[in-house]
mmCIF file with all atom_site columns, C-alpha atoms and ligand atoms in Angstrom:
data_model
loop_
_atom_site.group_PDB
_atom_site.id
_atom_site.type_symbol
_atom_site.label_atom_id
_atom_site.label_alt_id
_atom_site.label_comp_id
_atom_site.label_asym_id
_atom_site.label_entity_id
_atom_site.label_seq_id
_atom_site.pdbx_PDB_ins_code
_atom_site.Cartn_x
_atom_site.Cartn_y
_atom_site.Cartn_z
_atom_site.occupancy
_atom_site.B_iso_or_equiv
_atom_site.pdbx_formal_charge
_atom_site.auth_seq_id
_atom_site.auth_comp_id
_atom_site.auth_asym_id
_atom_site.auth_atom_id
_atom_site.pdbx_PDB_model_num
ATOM   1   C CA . UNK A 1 1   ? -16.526 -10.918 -0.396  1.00 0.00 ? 15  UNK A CA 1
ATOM   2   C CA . UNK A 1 2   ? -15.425 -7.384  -0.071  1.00 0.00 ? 16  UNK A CA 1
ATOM   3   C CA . UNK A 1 3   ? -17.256 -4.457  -1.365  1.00 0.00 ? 17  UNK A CA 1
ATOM   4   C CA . UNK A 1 4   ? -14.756 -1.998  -2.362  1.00 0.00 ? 18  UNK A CA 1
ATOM   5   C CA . UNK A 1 5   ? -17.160 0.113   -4.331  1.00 0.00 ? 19  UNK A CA 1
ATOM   6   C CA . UNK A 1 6   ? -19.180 0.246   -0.912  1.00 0.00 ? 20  UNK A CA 1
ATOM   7   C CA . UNK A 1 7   ? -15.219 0.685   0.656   1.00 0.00 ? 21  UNK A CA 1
ATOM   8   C CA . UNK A 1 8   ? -14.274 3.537   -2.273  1.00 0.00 ? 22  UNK A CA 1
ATOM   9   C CA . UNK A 1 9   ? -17.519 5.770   -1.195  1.00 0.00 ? 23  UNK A CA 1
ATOM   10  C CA . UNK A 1 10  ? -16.395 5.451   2.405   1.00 0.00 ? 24  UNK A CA 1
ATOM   11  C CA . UNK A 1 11  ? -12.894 6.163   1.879   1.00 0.00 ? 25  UNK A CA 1
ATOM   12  C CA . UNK A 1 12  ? -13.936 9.457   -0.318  1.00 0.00 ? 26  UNK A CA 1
ATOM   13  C CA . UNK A 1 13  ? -16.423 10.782  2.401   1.00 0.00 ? 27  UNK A CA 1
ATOM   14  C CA . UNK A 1 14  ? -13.905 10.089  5.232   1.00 0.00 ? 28  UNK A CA 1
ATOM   15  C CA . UNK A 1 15  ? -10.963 12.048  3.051   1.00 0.00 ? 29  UNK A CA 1
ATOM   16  C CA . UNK A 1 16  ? -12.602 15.782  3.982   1.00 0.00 ? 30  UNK A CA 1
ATOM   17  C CA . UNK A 1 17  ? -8.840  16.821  3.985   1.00 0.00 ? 31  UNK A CA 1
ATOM   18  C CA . UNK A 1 18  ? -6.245  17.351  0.598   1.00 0.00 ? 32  UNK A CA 1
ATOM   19  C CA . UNK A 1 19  ? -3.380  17.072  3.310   1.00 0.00 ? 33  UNK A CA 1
ATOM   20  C CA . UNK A 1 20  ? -1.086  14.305  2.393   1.00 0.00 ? 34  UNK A CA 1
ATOM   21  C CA . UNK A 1 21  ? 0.041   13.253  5.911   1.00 0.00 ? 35  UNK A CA 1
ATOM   22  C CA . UNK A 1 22  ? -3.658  13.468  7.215   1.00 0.00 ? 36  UNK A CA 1
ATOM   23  C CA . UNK A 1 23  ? -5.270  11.456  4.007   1.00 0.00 ? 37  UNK A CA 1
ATOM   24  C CA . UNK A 1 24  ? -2.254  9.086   3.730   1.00 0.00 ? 38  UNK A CA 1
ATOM   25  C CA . UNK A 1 25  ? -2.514  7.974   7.943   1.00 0.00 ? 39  UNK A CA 1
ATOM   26  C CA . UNK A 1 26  ? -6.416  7.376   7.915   1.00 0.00 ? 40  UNK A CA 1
ATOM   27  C CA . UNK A 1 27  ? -6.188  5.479   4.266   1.00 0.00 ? 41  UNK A CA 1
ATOM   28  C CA . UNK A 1 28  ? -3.769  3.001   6.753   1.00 0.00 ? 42  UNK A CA 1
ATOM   29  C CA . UNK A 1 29  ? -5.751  3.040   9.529   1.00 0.00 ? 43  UNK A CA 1
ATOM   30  C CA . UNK A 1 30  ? -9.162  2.680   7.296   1.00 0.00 ? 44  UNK A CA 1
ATOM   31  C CA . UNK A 1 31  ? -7.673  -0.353  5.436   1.00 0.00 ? 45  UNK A CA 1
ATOM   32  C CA . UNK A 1 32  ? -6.717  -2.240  8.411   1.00 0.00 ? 46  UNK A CA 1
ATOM   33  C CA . UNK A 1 33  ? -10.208 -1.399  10.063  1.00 0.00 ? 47  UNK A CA 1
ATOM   34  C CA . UNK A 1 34  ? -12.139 -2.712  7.224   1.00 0.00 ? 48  UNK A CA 1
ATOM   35  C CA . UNK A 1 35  ? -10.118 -5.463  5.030   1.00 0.00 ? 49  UNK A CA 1
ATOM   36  C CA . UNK A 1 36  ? -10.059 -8.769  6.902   1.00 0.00 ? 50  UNK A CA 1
ATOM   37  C CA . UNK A 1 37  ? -6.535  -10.971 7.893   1.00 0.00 ? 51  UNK A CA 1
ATOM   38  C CA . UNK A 1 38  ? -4.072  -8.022  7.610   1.00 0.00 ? 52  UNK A CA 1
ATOM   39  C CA . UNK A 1 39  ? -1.162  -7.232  9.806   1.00 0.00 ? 53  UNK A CA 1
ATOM   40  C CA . UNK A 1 40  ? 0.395   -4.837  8.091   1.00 0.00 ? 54  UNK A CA 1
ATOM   41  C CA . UNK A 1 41  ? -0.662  -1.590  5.694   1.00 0.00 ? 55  UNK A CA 1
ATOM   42  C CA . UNK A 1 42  ? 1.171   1.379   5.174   1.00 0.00 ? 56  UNK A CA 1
ATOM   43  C CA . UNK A 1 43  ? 2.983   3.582   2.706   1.00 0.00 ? 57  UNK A CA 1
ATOM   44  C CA . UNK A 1 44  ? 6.674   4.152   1.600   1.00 0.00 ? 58  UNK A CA 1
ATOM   45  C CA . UNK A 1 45  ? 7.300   7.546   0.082   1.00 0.00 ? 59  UNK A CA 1
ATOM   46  C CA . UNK A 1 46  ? 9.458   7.828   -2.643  1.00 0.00 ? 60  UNK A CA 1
ATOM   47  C CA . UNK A 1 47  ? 11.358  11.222  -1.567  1.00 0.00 ? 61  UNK A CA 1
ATOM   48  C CA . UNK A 1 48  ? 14.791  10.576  -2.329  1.00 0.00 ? 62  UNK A CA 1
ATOM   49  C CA . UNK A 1 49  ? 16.038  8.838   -6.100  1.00 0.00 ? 63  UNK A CA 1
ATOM   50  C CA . UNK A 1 50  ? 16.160  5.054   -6.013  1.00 0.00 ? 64  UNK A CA 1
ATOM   51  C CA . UNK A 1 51  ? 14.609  4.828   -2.397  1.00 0.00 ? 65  UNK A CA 1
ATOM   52  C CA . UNK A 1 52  ? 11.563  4.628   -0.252  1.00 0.00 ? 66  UNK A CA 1
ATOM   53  C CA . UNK A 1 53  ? 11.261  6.220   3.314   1.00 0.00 ? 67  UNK A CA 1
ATOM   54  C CA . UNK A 1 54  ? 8.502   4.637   5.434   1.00 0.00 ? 68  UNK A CA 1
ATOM   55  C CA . UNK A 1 55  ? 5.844   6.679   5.560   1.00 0.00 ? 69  UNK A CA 1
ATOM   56  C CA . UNK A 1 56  ? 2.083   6.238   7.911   1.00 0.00 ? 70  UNK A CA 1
ATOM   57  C CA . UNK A 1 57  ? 1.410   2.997   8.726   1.00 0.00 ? 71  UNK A CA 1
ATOM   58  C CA . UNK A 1 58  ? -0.407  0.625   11.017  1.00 0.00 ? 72  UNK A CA 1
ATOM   59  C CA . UNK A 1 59  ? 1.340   -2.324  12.403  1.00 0.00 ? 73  UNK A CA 1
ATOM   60  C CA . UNK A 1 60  ? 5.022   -3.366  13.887  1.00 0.00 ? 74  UNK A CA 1
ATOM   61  C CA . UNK A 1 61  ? 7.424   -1.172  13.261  1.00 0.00 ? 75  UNK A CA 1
ATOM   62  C CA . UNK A 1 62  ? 9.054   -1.515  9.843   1.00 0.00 ? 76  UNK A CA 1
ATOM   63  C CA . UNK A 1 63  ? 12.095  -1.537  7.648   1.00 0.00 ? 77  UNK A CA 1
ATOM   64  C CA . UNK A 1 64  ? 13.319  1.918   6.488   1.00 0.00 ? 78  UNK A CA 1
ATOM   65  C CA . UNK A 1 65  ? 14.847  2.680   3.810   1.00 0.00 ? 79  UNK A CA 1
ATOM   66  C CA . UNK A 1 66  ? 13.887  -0.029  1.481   1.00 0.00 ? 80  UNK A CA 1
ATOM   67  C CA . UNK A 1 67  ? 16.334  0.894   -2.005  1.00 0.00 ? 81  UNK A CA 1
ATOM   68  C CA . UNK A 1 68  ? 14.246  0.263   -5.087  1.00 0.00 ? 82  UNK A CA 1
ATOM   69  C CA . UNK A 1 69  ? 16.937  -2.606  -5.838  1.00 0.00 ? 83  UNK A CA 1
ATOM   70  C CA . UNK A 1 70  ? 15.118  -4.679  -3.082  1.00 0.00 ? 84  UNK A CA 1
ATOM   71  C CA . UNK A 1 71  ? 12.346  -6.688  -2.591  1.00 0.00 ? 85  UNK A CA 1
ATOM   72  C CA . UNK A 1 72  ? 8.687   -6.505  -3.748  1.00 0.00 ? 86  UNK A CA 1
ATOM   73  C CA . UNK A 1 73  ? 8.482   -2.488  -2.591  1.00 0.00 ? 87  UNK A CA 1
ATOM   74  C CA . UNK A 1 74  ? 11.399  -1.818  -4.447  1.00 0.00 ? 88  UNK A CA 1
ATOM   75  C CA . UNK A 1 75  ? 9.891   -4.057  -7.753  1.00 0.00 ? 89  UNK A CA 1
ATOM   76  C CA . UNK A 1 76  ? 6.772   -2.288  -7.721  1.00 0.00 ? 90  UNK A CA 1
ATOM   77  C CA . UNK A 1 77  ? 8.547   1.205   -7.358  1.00 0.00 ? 91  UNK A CA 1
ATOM   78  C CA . UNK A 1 78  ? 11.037  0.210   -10.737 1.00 0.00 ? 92  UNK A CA 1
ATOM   79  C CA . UNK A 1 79  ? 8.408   -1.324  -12.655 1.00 0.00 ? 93  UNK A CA 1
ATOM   80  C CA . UNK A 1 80  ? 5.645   0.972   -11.201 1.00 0.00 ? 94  UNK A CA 1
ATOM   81  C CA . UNK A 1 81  ? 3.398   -2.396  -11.618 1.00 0.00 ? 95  UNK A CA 1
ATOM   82  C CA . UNK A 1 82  ? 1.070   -3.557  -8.592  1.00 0.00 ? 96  UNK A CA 1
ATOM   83  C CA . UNK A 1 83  ? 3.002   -6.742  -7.113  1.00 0.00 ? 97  UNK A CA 1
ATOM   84  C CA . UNK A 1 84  ? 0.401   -8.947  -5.828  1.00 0.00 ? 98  UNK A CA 1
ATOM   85  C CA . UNK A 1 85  ? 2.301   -12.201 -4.159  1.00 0.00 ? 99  UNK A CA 1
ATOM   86  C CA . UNK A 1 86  ? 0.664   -15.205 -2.633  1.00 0.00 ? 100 UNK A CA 1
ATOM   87  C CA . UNK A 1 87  ? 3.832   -16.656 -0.606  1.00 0.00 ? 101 UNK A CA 1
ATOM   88  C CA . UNK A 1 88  ? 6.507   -14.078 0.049   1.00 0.00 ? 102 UNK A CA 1
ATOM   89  C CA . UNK A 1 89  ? 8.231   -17.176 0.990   1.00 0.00 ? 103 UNK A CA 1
ATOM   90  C CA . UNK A 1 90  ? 8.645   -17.688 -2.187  1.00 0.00 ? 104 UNK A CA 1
ATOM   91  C CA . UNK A 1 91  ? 10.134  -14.333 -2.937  1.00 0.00 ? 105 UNK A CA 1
ATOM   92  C CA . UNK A 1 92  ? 14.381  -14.826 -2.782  1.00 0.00 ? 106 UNK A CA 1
ATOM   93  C CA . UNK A 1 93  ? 14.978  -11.130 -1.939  1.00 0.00 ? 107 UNK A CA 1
ATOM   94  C CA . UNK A 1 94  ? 11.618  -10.584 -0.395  1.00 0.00 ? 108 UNK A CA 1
ATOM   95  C CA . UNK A 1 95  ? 12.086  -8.561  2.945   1.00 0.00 ? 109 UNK A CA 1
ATOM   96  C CA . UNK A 1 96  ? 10.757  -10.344 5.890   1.00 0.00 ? 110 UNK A CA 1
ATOM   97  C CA . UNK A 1 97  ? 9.837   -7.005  8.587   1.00 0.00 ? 111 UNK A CA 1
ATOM   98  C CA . UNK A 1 98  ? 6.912   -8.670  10.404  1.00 0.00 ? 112 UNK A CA 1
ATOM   99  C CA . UNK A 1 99  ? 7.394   -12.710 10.517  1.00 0.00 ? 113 UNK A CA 1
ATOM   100 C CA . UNK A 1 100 ? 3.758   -13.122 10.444  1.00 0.00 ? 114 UNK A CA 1
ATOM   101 C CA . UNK A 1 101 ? 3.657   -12.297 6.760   1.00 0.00 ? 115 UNK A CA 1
ATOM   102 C CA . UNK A 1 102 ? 2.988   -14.228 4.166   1.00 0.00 ? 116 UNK A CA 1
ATOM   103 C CA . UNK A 1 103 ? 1.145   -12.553 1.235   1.00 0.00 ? 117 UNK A CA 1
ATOM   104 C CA . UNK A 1 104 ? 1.772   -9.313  0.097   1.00 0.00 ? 118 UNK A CA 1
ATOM   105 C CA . UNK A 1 105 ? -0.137  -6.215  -2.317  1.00 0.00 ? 119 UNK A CA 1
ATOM   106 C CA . UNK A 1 106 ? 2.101   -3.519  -2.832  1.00 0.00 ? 120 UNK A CA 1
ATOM   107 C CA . UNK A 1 107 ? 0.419   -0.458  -5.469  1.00 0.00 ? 121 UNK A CA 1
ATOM   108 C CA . UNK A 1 108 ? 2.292   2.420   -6.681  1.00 0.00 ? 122 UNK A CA 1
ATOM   109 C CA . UNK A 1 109 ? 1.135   5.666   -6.358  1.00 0.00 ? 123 UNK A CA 1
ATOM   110 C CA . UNK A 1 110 ? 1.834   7.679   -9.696  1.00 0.00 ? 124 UNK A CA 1
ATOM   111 C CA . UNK A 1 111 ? 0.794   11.048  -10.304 1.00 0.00 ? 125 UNK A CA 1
ATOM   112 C CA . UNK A 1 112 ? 1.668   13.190  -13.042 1.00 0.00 ? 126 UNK A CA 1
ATOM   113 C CA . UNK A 1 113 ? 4.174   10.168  -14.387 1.00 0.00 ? 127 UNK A CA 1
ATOM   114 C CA . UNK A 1 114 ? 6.304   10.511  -10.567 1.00 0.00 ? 128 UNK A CA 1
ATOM   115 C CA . UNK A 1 115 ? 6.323   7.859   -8.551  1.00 0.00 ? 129 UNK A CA 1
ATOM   116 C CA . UNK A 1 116 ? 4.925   9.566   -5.216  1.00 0.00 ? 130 UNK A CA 1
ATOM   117 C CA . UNK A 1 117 ? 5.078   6.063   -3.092  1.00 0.00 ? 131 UNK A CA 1
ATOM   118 C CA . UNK A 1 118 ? 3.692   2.979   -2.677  1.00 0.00 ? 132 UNK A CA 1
ATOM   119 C CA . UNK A 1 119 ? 0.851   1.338   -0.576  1.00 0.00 ? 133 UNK A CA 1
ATOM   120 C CA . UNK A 1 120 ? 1.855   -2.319  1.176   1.00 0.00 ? 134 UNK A CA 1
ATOM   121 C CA . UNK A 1 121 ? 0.264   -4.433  2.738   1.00 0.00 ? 135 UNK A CA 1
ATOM   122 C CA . UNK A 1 122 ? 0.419   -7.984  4.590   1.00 0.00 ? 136 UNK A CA 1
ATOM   123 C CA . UNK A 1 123 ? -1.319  -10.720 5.811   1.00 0.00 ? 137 UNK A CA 1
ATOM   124 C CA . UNK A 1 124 ? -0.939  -14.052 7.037   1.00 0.00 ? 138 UNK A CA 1
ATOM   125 C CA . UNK A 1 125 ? -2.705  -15.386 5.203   1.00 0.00 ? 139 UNK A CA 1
ATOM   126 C CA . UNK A 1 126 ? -0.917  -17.264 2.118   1.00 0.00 ? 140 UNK A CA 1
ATOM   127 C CA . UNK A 1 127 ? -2.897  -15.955 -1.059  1.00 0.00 ? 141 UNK A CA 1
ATOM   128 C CA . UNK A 1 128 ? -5.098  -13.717 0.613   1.00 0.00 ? 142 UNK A CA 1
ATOM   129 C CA . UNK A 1 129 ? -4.821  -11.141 -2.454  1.00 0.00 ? 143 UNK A CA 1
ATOM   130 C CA . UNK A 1 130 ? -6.880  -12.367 -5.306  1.00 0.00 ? 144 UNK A CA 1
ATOM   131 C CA . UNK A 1 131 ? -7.095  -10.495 -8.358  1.00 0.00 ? 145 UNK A CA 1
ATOM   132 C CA . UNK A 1 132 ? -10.031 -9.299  -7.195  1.00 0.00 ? 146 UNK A CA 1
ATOM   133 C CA . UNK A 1 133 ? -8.593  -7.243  -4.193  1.00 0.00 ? 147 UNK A CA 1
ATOM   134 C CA . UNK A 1 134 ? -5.776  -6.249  -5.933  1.00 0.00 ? 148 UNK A CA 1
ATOM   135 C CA . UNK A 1 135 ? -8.340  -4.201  -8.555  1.00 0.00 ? 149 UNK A CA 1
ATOM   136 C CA . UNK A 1 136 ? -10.422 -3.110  -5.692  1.00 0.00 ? 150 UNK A CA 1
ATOM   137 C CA . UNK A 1 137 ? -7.443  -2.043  -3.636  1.00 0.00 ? 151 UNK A CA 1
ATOM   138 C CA . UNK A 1 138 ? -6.090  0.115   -6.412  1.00 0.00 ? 152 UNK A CA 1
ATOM   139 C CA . UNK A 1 139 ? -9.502  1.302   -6.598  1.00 0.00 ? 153 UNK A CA 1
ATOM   140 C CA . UNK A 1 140 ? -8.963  2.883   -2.725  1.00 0.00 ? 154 UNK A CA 1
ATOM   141 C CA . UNK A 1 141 ? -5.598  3.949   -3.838  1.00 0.00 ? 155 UNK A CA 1
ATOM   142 C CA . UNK A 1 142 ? -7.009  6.195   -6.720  1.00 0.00 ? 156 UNK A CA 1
ATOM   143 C CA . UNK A 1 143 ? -9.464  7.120   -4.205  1.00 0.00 ? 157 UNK A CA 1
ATOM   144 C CA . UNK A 1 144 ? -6.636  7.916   -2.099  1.00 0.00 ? 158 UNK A CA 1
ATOM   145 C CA . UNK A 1 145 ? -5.291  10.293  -4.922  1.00 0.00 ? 159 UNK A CA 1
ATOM   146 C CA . UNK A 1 146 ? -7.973  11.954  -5.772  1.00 0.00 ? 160 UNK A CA 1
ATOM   147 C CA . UNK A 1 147 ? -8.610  13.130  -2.614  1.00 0.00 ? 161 UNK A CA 1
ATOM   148 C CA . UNK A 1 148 ? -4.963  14.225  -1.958  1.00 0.00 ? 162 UNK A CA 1
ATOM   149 C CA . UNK A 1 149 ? -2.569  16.677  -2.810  1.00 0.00 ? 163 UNK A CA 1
ATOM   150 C CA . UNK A 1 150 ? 0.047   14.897  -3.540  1.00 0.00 ? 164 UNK A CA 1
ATOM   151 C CA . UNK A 1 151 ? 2.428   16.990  -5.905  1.00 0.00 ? 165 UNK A CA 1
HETATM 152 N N1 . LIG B 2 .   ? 8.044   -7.009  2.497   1.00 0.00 ? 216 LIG B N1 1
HETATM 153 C C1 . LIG B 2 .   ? 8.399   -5.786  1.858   1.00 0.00 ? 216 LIG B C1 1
HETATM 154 C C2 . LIG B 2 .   ? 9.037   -4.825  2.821   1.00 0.00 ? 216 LIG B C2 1
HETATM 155 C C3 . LIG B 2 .   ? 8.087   -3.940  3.515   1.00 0.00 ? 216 LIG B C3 1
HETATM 156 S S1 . LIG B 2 .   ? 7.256   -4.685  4.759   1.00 0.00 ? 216 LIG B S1 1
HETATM 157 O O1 . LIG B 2 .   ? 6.443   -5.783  4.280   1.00 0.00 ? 216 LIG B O1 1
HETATM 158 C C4 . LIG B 2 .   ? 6.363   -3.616  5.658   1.00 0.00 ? 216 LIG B C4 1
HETATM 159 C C5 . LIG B 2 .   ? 9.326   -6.043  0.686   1.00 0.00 ? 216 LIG B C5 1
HETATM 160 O O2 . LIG B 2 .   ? 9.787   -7.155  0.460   1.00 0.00 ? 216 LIG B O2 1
HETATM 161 O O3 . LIG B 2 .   ? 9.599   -5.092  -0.042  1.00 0.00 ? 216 LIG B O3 1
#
């Protein structure tokens, strides 16, 4: 099992930076170091209304824009709710950018009430997101914000 609270202390010694860019690239490149059967984690920045930009990430190249009418980015950026699915298969207007995945986490990052982006990521492996890692994964992600400067 993972230790996220062992994962959190890392996280918040290895963010020694407030820069967004800096913090936002080695929270990607941390996460797919450390948490097992990923192929995908990065973040989409919410810098224009009703869309996300791709932001750092490790893993294939990715779909950019994503509108916040589409797909489980764009439900967890109108409902601001952490969208934890087992089979994006499942999903009808899921959007397939890496054919190797099959579950998805995607967290929104909200400070001060804004939407500043969202944190994705994939695995193939179908239900590899209990409930478990989703609350220790937004656990990194407040890590992740308050480390950063994010306004
Ligand atoms: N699958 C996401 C799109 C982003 S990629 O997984 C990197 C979605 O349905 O919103």
């Amino acid at each position: 099992m993972t230790d996220y609270a062992l994962l959190a202390r890392q996280l918040d010694a290895l963010l020694d930076d407030r820069d967004w860019l800096t913090n936002s690239a080695q929270t990607c490149a941390f996460l797919m170091q450390e948490l097992p059967a990923l192929n995908w984690v990065g973040f989409y920045l919410h810098r224009e209304p009703g869309m996300l930009g791709l932001g750092p990430f490790q893993g294939k190249p990715a779909c950019h824009p994503i509108p916040f009418s589409k797909g489980v980015c764009g439900a967890a950026a109108r409902t601001r709710e952490t969208q934890r699915i087992d089979d994006v298969h499942a999903i009808a207007d899921h959007i397939a950018c890496d054919s190797a995945s099959n579950a998805e986490l995607v967290v929104p990052v909200v400070v001060d009430d804004r939407l500043w982006g969202l944190l994705d990521l994939d695995s193939p492996r179908r239900g590899r997101f209990t409930e478990a890692d989703q609350h220790g994964i937004e656990r990194l992600v407040r890590a992740f914000v308050a480390n950063t400067d994010l306004t």
